[in-house]
Each structure stands twice: as structure tokens, then as C-alpha cells.
mmCIF file of C-alpha atoms in Angstrom:
data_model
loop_
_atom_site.group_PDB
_atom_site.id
_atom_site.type_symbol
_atom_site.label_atom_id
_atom_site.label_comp_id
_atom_site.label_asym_id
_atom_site.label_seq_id
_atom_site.Cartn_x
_atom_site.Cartn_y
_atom_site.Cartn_z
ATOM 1 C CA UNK A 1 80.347 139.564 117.957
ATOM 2 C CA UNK A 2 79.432 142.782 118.238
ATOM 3 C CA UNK A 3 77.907 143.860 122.014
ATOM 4 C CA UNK A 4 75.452 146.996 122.899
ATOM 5 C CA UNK A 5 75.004 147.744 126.906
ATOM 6 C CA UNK A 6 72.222 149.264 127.693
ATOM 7 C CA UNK A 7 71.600 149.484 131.419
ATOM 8 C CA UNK A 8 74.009 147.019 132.691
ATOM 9 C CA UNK A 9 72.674 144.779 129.855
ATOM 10 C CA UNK A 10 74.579 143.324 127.868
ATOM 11 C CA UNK A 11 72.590 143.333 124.216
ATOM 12 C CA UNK A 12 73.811 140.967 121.622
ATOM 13 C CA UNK A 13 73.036 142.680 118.026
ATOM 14 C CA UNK A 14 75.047 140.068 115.610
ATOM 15 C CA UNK A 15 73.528 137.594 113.752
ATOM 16 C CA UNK A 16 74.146 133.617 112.986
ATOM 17 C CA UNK A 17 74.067 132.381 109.544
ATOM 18 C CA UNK A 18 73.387 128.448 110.070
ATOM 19 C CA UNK A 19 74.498 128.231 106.672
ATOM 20 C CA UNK A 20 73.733 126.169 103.663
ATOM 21 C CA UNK A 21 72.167 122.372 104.838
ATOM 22 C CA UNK A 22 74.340 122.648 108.209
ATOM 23 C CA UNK A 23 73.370 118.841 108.859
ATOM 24 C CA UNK A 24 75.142 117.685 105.527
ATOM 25 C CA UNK A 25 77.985 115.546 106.445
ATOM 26 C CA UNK A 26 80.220 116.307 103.483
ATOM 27 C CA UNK A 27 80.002 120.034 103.875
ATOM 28 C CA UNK A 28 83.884 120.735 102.849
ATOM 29 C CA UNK A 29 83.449 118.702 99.334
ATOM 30 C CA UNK A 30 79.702 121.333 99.195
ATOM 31 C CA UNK A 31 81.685 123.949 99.994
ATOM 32 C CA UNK A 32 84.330 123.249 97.313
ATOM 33 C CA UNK A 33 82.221 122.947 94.371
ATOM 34 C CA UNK A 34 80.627 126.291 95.508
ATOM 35 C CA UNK A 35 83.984 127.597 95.496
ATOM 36 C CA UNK A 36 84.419 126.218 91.842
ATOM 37 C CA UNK A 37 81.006 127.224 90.912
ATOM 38 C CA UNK A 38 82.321 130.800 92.055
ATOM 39 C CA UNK A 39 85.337 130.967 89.883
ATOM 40 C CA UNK A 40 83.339 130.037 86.678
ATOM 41 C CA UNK A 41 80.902 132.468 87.188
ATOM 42 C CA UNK A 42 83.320 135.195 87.594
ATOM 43 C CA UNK A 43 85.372 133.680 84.716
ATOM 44 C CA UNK A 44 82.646 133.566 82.929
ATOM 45 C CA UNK A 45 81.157 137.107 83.150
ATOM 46 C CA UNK A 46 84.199 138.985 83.015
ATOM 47 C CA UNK A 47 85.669 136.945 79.860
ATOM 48 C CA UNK A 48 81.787 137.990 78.388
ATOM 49 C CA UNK A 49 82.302 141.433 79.439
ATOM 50 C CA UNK A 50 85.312 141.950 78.315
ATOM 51 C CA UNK A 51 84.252 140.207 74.829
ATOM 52 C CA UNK A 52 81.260 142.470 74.514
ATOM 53 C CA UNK A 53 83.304 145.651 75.667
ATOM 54 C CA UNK A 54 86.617 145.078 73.219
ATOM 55 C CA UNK A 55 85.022 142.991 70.071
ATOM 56 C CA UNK A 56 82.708 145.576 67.671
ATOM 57 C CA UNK A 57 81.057 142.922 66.182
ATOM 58 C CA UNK A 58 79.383 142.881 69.941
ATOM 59 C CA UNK A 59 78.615 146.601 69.862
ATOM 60 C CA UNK A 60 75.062 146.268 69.683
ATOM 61 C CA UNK A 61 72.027 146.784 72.079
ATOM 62 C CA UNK A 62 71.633 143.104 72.571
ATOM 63 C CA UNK A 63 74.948 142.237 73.815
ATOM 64 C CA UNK A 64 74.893 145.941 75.375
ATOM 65 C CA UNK A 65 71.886 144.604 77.915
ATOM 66 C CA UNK A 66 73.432 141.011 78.127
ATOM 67 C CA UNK A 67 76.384 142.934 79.434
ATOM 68 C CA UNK A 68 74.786 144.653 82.083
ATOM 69 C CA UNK A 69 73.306 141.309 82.678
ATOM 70 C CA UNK A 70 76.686 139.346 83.884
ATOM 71 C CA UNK A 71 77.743 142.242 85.566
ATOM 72 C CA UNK A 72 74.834 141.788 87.498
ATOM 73 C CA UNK A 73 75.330 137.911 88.122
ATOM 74 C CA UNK A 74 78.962 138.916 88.860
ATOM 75 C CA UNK A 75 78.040 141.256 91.862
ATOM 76 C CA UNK A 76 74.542 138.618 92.741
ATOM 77 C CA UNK A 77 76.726 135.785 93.280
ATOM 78 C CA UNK A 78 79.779 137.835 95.072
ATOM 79 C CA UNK A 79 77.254 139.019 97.914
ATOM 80 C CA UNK A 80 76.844 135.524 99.643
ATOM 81 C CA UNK A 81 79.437 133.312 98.668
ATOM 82 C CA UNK A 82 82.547 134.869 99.612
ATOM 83 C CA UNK A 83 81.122 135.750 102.846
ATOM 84 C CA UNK A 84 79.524 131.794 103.293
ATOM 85 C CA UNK A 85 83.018 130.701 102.557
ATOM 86 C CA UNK A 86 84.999 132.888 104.763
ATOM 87 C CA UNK A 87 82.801 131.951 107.900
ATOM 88 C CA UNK A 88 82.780 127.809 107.248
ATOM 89 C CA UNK A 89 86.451 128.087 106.868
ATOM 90 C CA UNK A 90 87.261 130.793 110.047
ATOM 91 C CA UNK A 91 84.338 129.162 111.971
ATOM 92 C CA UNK A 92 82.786 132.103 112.719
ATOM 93 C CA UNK A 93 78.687 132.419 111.584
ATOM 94 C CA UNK A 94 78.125 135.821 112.448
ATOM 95 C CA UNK A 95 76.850 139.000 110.744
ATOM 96 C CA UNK A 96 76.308 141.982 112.001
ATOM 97 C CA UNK A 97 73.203 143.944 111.944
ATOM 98 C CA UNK A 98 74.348 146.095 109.256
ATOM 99 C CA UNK A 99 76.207 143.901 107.404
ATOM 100 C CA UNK A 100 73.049 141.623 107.939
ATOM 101 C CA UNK A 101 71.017 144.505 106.402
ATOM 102 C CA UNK A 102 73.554 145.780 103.332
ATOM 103 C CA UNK A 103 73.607 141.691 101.893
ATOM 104 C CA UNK A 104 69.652 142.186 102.249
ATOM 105 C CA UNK A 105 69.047 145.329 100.271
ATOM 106 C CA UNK A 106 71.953 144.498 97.401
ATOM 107 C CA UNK A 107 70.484 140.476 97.125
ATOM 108 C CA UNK A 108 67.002 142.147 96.722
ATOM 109 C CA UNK A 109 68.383 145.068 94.278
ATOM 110 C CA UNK A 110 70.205 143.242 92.094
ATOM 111 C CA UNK A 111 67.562 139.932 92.280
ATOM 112 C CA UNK A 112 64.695 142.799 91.496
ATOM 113 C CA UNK A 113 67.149 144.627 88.316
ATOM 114 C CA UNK A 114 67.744 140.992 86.871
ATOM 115 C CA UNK A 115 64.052 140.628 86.805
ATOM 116 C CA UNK A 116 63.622 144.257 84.888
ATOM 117 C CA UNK A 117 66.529 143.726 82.667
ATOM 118 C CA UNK A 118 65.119 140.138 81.177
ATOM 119 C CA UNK A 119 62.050 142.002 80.325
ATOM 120 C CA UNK A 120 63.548 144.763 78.591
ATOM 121 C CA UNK A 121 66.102 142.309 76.932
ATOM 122 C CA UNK A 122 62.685 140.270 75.413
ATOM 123 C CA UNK A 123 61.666 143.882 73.893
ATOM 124 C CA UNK A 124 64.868 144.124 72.361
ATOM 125 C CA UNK A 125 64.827 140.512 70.363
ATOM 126 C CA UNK A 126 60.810 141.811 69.988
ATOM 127 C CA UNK A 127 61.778 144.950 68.198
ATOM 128 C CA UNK A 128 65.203 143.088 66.366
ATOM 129 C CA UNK A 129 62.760 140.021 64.714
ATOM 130 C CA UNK A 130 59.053 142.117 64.361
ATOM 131 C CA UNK A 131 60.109 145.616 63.335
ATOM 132 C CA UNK A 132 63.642 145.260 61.948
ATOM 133 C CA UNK A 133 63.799 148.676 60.097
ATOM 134 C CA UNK A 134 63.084 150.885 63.408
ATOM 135 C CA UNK A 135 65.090 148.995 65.222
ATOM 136 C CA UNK A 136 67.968 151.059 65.394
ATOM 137 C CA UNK A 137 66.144 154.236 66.467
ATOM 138 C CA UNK A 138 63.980 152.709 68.913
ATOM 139 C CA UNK A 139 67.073 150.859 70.341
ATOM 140 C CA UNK A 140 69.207 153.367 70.495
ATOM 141 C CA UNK A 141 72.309 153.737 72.461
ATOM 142 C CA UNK A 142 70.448 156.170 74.869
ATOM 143 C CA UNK A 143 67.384 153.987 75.397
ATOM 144 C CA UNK A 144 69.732 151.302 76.330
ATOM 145 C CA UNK A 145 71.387 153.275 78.913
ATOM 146 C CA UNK A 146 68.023 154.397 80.375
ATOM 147 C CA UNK A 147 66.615 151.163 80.326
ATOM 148 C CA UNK A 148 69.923 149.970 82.421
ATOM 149 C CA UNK A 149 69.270 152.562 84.710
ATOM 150 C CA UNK A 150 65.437 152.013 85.109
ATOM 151 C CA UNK A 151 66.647 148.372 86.040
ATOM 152 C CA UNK A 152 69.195 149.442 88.532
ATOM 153 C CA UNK A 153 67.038 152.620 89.769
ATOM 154 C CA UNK A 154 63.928 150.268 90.031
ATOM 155 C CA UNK A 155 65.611 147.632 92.037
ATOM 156 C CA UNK A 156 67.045 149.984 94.603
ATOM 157 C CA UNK A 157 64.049 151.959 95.329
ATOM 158 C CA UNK A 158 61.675 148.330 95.907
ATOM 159 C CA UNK A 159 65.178 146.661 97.792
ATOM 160 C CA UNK A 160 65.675 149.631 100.048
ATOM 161 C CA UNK A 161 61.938 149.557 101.214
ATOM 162 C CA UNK A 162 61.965 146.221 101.871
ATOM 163 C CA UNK A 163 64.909 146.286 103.663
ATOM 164 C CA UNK A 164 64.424 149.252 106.283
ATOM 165 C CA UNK A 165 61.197 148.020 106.866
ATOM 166 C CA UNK A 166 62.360 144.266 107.578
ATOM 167 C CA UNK A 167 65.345 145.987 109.823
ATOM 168 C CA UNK A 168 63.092 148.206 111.642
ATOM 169 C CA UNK A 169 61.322 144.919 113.574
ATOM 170 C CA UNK A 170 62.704 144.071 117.017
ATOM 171 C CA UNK A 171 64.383 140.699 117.575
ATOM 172 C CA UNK A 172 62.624 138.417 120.416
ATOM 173 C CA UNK A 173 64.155 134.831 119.605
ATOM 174 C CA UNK A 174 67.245 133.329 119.218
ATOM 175 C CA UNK A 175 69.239 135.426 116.279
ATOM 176 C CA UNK A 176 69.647 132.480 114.506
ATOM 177 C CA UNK A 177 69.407 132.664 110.616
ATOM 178 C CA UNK A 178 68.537 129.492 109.311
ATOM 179 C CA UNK A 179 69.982 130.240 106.324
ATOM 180 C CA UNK A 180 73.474 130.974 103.806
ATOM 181 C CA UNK A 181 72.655 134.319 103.633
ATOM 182 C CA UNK A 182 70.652 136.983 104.993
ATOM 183 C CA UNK A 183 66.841 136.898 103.425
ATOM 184 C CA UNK A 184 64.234 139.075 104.215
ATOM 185 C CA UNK A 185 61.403 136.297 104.979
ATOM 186 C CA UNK A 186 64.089 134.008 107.196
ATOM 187 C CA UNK A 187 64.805 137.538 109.317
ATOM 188 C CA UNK A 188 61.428 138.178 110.335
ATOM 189 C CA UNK A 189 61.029 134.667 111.624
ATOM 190 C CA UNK A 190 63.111 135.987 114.317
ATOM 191 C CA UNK A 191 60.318 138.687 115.149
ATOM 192 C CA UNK A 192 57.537 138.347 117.410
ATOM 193 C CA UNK A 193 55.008 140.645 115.950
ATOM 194 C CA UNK A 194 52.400 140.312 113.375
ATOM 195 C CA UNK A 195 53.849 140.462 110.334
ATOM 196 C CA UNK A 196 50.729 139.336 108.449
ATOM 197 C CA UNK A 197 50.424 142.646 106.811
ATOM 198 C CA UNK A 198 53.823 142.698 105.418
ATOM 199 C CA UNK A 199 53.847 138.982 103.902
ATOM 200 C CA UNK A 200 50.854 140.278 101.967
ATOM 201 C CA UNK A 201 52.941 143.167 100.958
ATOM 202 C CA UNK A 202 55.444 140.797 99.668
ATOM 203 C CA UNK A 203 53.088 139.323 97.578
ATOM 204 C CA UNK A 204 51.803 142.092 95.722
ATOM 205 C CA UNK A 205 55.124 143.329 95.262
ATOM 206 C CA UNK A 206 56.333 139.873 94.278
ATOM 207 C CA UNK A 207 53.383 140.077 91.415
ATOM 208 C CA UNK A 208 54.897 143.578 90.239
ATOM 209 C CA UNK A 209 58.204 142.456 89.983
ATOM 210 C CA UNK A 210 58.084 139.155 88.698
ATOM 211 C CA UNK A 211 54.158 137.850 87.191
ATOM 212 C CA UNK A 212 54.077 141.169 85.304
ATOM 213 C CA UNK A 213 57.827 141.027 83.797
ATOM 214 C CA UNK A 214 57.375 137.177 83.415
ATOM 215 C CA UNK A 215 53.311 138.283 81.166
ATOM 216 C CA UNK A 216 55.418 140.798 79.255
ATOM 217 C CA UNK A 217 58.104 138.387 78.352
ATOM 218 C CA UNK A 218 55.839 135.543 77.150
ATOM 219 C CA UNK A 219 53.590 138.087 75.203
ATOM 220 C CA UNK A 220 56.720 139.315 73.807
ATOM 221 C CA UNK A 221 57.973 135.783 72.332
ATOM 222 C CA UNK A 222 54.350 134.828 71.393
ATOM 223 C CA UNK A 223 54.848 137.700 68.562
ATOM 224 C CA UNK A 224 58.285 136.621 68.267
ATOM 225 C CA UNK A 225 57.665 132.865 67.146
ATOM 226 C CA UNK A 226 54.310 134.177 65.339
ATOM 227 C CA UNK A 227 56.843 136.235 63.278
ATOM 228 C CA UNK A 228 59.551 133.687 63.127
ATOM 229 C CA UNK A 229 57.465 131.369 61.861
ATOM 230 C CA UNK A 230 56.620 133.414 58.732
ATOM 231 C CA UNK A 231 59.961 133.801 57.854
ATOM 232 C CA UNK A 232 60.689 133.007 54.100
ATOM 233 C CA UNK A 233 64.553 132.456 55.360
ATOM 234 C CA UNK A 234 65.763 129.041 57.245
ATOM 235 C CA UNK A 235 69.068 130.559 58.387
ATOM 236 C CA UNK A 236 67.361 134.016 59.765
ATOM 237 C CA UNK A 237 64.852 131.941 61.321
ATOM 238 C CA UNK A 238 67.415 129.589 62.687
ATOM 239 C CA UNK A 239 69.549 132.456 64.034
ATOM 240 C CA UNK A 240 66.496 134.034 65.582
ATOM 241 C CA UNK A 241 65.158 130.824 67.365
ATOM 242 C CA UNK A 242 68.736 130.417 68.670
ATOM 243 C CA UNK A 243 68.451 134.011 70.182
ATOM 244 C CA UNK A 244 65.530 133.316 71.486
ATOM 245 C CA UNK A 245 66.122 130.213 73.040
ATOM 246 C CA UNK A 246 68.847 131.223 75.325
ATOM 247 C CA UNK A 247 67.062 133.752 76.446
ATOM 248 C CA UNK A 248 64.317 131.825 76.872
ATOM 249 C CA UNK A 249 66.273 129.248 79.138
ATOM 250 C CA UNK A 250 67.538 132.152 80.804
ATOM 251 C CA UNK A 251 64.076 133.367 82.076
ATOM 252 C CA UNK A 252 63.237 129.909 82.992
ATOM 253 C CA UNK A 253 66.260 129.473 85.301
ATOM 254 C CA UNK A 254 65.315 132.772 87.007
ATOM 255 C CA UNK A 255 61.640 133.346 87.331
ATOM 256 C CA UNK A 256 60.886 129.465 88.150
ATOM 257 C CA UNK A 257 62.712 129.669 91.868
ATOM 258 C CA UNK A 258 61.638 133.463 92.353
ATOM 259 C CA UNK A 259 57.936 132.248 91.549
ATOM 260 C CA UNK A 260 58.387 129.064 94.259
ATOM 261 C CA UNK A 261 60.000 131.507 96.462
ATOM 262 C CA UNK A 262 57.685 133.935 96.991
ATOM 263 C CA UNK A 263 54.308 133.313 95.298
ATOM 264 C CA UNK A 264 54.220 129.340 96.200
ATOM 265 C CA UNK A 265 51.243 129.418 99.013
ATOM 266 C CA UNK A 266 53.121 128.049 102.477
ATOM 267 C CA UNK A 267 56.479 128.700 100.641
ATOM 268 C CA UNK A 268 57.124 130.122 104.474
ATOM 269 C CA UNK A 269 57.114 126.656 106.058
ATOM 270 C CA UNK A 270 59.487 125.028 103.709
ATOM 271 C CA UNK A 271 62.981 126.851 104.569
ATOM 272 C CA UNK A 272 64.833 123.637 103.045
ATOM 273 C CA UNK A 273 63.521 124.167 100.105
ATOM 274 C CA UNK A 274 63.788 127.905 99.829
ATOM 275 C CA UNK A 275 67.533 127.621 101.154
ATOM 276 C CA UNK A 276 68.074 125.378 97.889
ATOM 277 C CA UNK A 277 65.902 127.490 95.635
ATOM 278 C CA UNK A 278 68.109 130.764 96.518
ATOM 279 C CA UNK A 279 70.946 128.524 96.205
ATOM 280 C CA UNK A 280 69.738 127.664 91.995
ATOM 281 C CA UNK A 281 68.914 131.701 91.485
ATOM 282 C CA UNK A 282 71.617 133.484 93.667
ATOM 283 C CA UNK A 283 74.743 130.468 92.733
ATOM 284 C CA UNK A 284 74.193 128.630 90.311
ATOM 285 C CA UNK A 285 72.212 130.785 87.784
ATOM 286 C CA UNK A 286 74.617 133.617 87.497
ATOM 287 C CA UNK A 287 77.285 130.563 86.451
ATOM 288 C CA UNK A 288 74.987 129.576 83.777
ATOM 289 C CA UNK A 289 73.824 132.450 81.998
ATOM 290 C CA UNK A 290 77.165 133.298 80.858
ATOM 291 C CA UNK A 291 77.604 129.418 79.320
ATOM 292 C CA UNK A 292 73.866 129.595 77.902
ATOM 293 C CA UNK A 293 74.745 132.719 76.291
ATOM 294 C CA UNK A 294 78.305 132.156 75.009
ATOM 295 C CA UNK A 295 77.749 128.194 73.822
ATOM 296 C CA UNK A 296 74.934 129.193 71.265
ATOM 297 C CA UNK A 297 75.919 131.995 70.282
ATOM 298 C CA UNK A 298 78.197 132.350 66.888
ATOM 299 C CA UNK A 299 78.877 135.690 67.319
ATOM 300 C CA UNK A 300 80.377 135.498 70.793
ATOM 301 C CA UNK A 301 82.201 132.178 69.922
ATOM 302 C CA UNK A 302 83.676 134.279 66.678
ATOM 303 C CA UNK A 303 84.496 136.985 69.194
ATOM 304 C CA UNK A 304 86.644 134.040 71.567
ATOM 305 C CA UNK A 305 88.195 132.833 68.313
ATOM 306 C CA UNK A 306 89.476 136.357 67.374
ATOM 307 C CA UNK A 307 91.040 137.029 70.553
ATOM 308 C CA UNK A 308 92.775 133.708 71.094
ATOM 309 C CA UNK A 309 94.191 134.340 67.316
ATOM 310 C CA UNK A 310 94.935 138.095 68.057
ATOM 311 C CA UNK A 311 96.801 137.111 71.355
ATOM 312 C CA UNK A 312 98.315 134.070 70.317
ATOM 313 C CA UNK A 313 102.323 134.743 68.579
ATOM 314 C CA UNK A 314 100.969 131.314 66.110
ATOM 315 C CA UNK A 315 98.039 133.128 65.214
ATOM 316 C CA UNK A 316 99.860 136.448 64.887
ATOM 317 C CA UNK A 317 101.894 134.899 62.160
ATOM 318 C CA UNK A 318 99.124 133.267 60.448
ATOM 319 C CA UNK A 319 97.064 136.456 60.155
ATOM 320 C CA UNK A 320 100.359 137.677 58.610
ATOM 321 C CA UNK A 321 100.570 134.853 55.672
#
């Protein structure tokens, strides 16, 4: 625990993560299946990554953004469990204030580029399914990389503002974070100033980030089915609803907790519930995109076969015969 004297003082600066449901009576067995939760998702994102990266079937914008997207689950769910882990099984609950303060600004700046990149992805099955024949030049391989950067770039900027201005306010009660992780709202419970002004701020920026990229998206699938549904062709339509879908159930597993989170009036006095809504977007989301994504998709599942065939010395001679 790290210690600051300041005239003979002694000033205590670390902070205590309670942790997830800390009256729970079977925490080991909760903390395992986190633990297995975390494998899969890693498993699962870097198998999908490396599919999309080595396979050229998967060398297109789509699975170029859906990349970008479990490598942004892989580093969301790798910036609270590994440190909730490590303190239930060394005992020790502490952060410190800059630790405390880093988990803050990369939760928000990854939470806030997930958000961004789901839009954008929605444009690209808008502009694949409604304008077909432009949709290599408007999704070209530079757009992609500036919309990836946009994502990342617009994350950071909104994170870090949020951040050094939650850090800034001094600490009068006990630093006890009630809490798996470090979250803006649970810090400044600890504060005894008005903060009034800035829980308003959270909810405007909370309708930038995540009513106006949630109106985009369901505008953008509104002309999607409205074109689908036209479609003289069962399989194209059937390949494009399957698309959709995923995506679809993708959006739904994020935006639903971030909308409870932050735009549910009262949302404050319900840290139970918020603990096990950032649990479902921050855990157990980034283990189910990949599965979502990969399950559906023919593509990707062609991609698995041809490197299990490829790899295997069975399939080696086969391809040979």
C-alpha cells in the first residue's frame, strides 16, 4: 500500500477493490469460471485474428473492422480480470492511484472505440447490401484504416477527459471501491463535493457516444432489411440476414448494459446491478462476439476448416490425392 507523509501525516493514496459480489459464498467456483471465461475470450479472438490476418478469403473490409473488433475485446477484457484474479488469489485488494486511474481511462477508451467501431461496421454491411457496385471504393483499404483510427482516436480523447477530471477530485471517505474494477461513477462516490455538474456531463456524453451510434445503427439496418427484402435471390438474402444478424446480436449485447449503465435514471443507487452489468459488457461480451461471429459465419468456418486441413499431416496427404 502505497504511503505519502505530508507533515508527520501519514496519507494513504491506494485504493480497495471490494471486488465482484464480495458477500457470495462460492467466490473461488465465480472466480474460476471467470478464469475460463478469460481463456475463451482470448482463444477466441486471437484464433479470429489470426484467421482474418492469414486466410484471403477474409481480406475484406468486413472482417478487416471485425478484426479490430476482437482485438479490442482482447485488450477490454485483459484490463480487469487478470488484475481481479491476481488480488482474490494473493489477498491483496489494492490499487494504486495511478494504476486506479490507467484501468479507468483504457476501460473507458476501449468501451467508447467498441461503441464507434459497431457503428462504422453497420455502414459497412449498409454500403455491402444497398450500393454493392461502389462498395469497393467507398470501402477502401484506407477508409478502413481511418475509420479504425477515428475509433481508437475518438475513444482516447472522451476516456482521457473523463478520467483526469474524475482523478482530479479529493478523496474524503473510506477508499473503498465497491467494485471489480475501477469505474469512474463508483470513484467519485468516494468524493465529498458536488459532483452534480459532472453526472450531467456524463449524460450528455453518454448520449454522444452511445444513443447517437445506437440511431445510426438502427437507421442503417432499417435500409438494410428494406433492401433485403427486395431481393430477387433467397441465398443472397439468406447470406445477408445472417450478416446482419450477428451483428445485430452483437449491438444488443453491448449497447443494452451501456444504456442501463449510464442513461437508466437512479442507475447511481443500484451498484449491484451496475457491478453485474459491467460484468455482461466488460467479461462476458468480449467472449461472445468472437462465437457469434465465427458460429454463423461460412466463411470463417471455411477459413477453420482450411487450416485444420493445411496443418494436419492426414489432411496434407489428402490435398495431395
Amino acid at each position: 500500500m502505497e504511503l505519502i507523509s505530508i507533515d508527520n501525516e501519514t496519507v494513504i493514496t491506494d485504493f480497495v477493490l471490494l471486488g465482484l459480489w464480495p458477500e457470495f459464498s462460492h467466490l473461488v467456483i465465480l472466480i474460476c469460471i471467470i478464469l475460463l471465461i478469460y481463456f475463451v475470450a482470448v482463444m477466441g479472438n486471437t484464433v479470429l485474428i489470426l484467421l482474418i490476418w492469414l486466410d484471403s478469403r477474409l481480406h475484406s473490409p468486413m472482417y478487416f473492422l471485425l478484426s479490430q473488433l476482437s482485438l479490442i475485446d482482447l485488450a477490454l477484457i485483459s484490463t480487469s480480470v487478470p488484475k481481479m484474479v491476481t488480488n482474490f488469489f494473493s489477498g491483496k485488494r489494492t490499487i494504486s492511484q495511478v494504476g486506479c486511474g490507467i484501468q479507468i481511462f483504457f476501460s473507458l477508451t476501449l468501451g467508447i472505440a467498441e461503441c464507434l467501431l459497431l457503428t462504422l461496421m453497420s455502414y459497412d454491411r449498409y454500403i455491402a447490401i444497398c450500393n454493392p457496385l461502389r462498395y469497393s471504393v467507398i470501402m477502401s483499404h484506407t477508409i478502413c484504416i481511418q475509420m479504425v483510427i477515428g475509433s481508437w482516436v475518438g475513444g482516447a480523447v472522451t476516456s482521457l477527459v473523463h478520467t483526469a477530471y474524475a482523478m482530479h477530485f479529493p478523496i474524503c471517505r473510506p477508499r473503498e471501491i465497491p467494485h471489480f474494477l475501477c469505474e469512474v461513477m463508483a470513484l467519485l462516490k468516494l468524493t465529498c463535493e458536488d459532483i452534480s455538474a459532472y453526472v450531467k456531463s456524463v449524460v450528455v456524453s453518454s448520449f454522444l457516444v452511445v444513443l447517437i451510434p445506437l440511431s445510426l445503427i438502427l437507421t442503417s439496418y432499417s435500409l438494410i432489411f428494406h433492401a433485403v427484402v427486395r431481393m430477387n435471390s433467397p441465398e443472397g438474402r439468406n447470406k445477408a440476414l445472417a450478416t446482419c444478424s450477428s451483428h445485430l446480436c452483437v449491438v444488443s449485447l453491448y449497447f443494452g448494459p451501456a444504456i442501463l449503465v449510464y442513461m437508466r435514471p437512479g442507475s447511481s443507487k443500484t451498484p449491484k446491478l451496475n457491478q453485474s452489468l459491467f460484468m455482461f459488457n466488460a467479461i462476458l461480451t468480449p467472449m461472445l462476439n468472437p462465437l457469434i461471429y465465427s458460429l454463423r459465419n461460412k466463411d470463417v468456418i471455411a477459413a477453420v476448416k482450411s487450416v485444420i486441413i493445411s496443418r494436419c499431416p492426414l489432411g496434407k496427404i489428402k490435398s495431395y490425392t
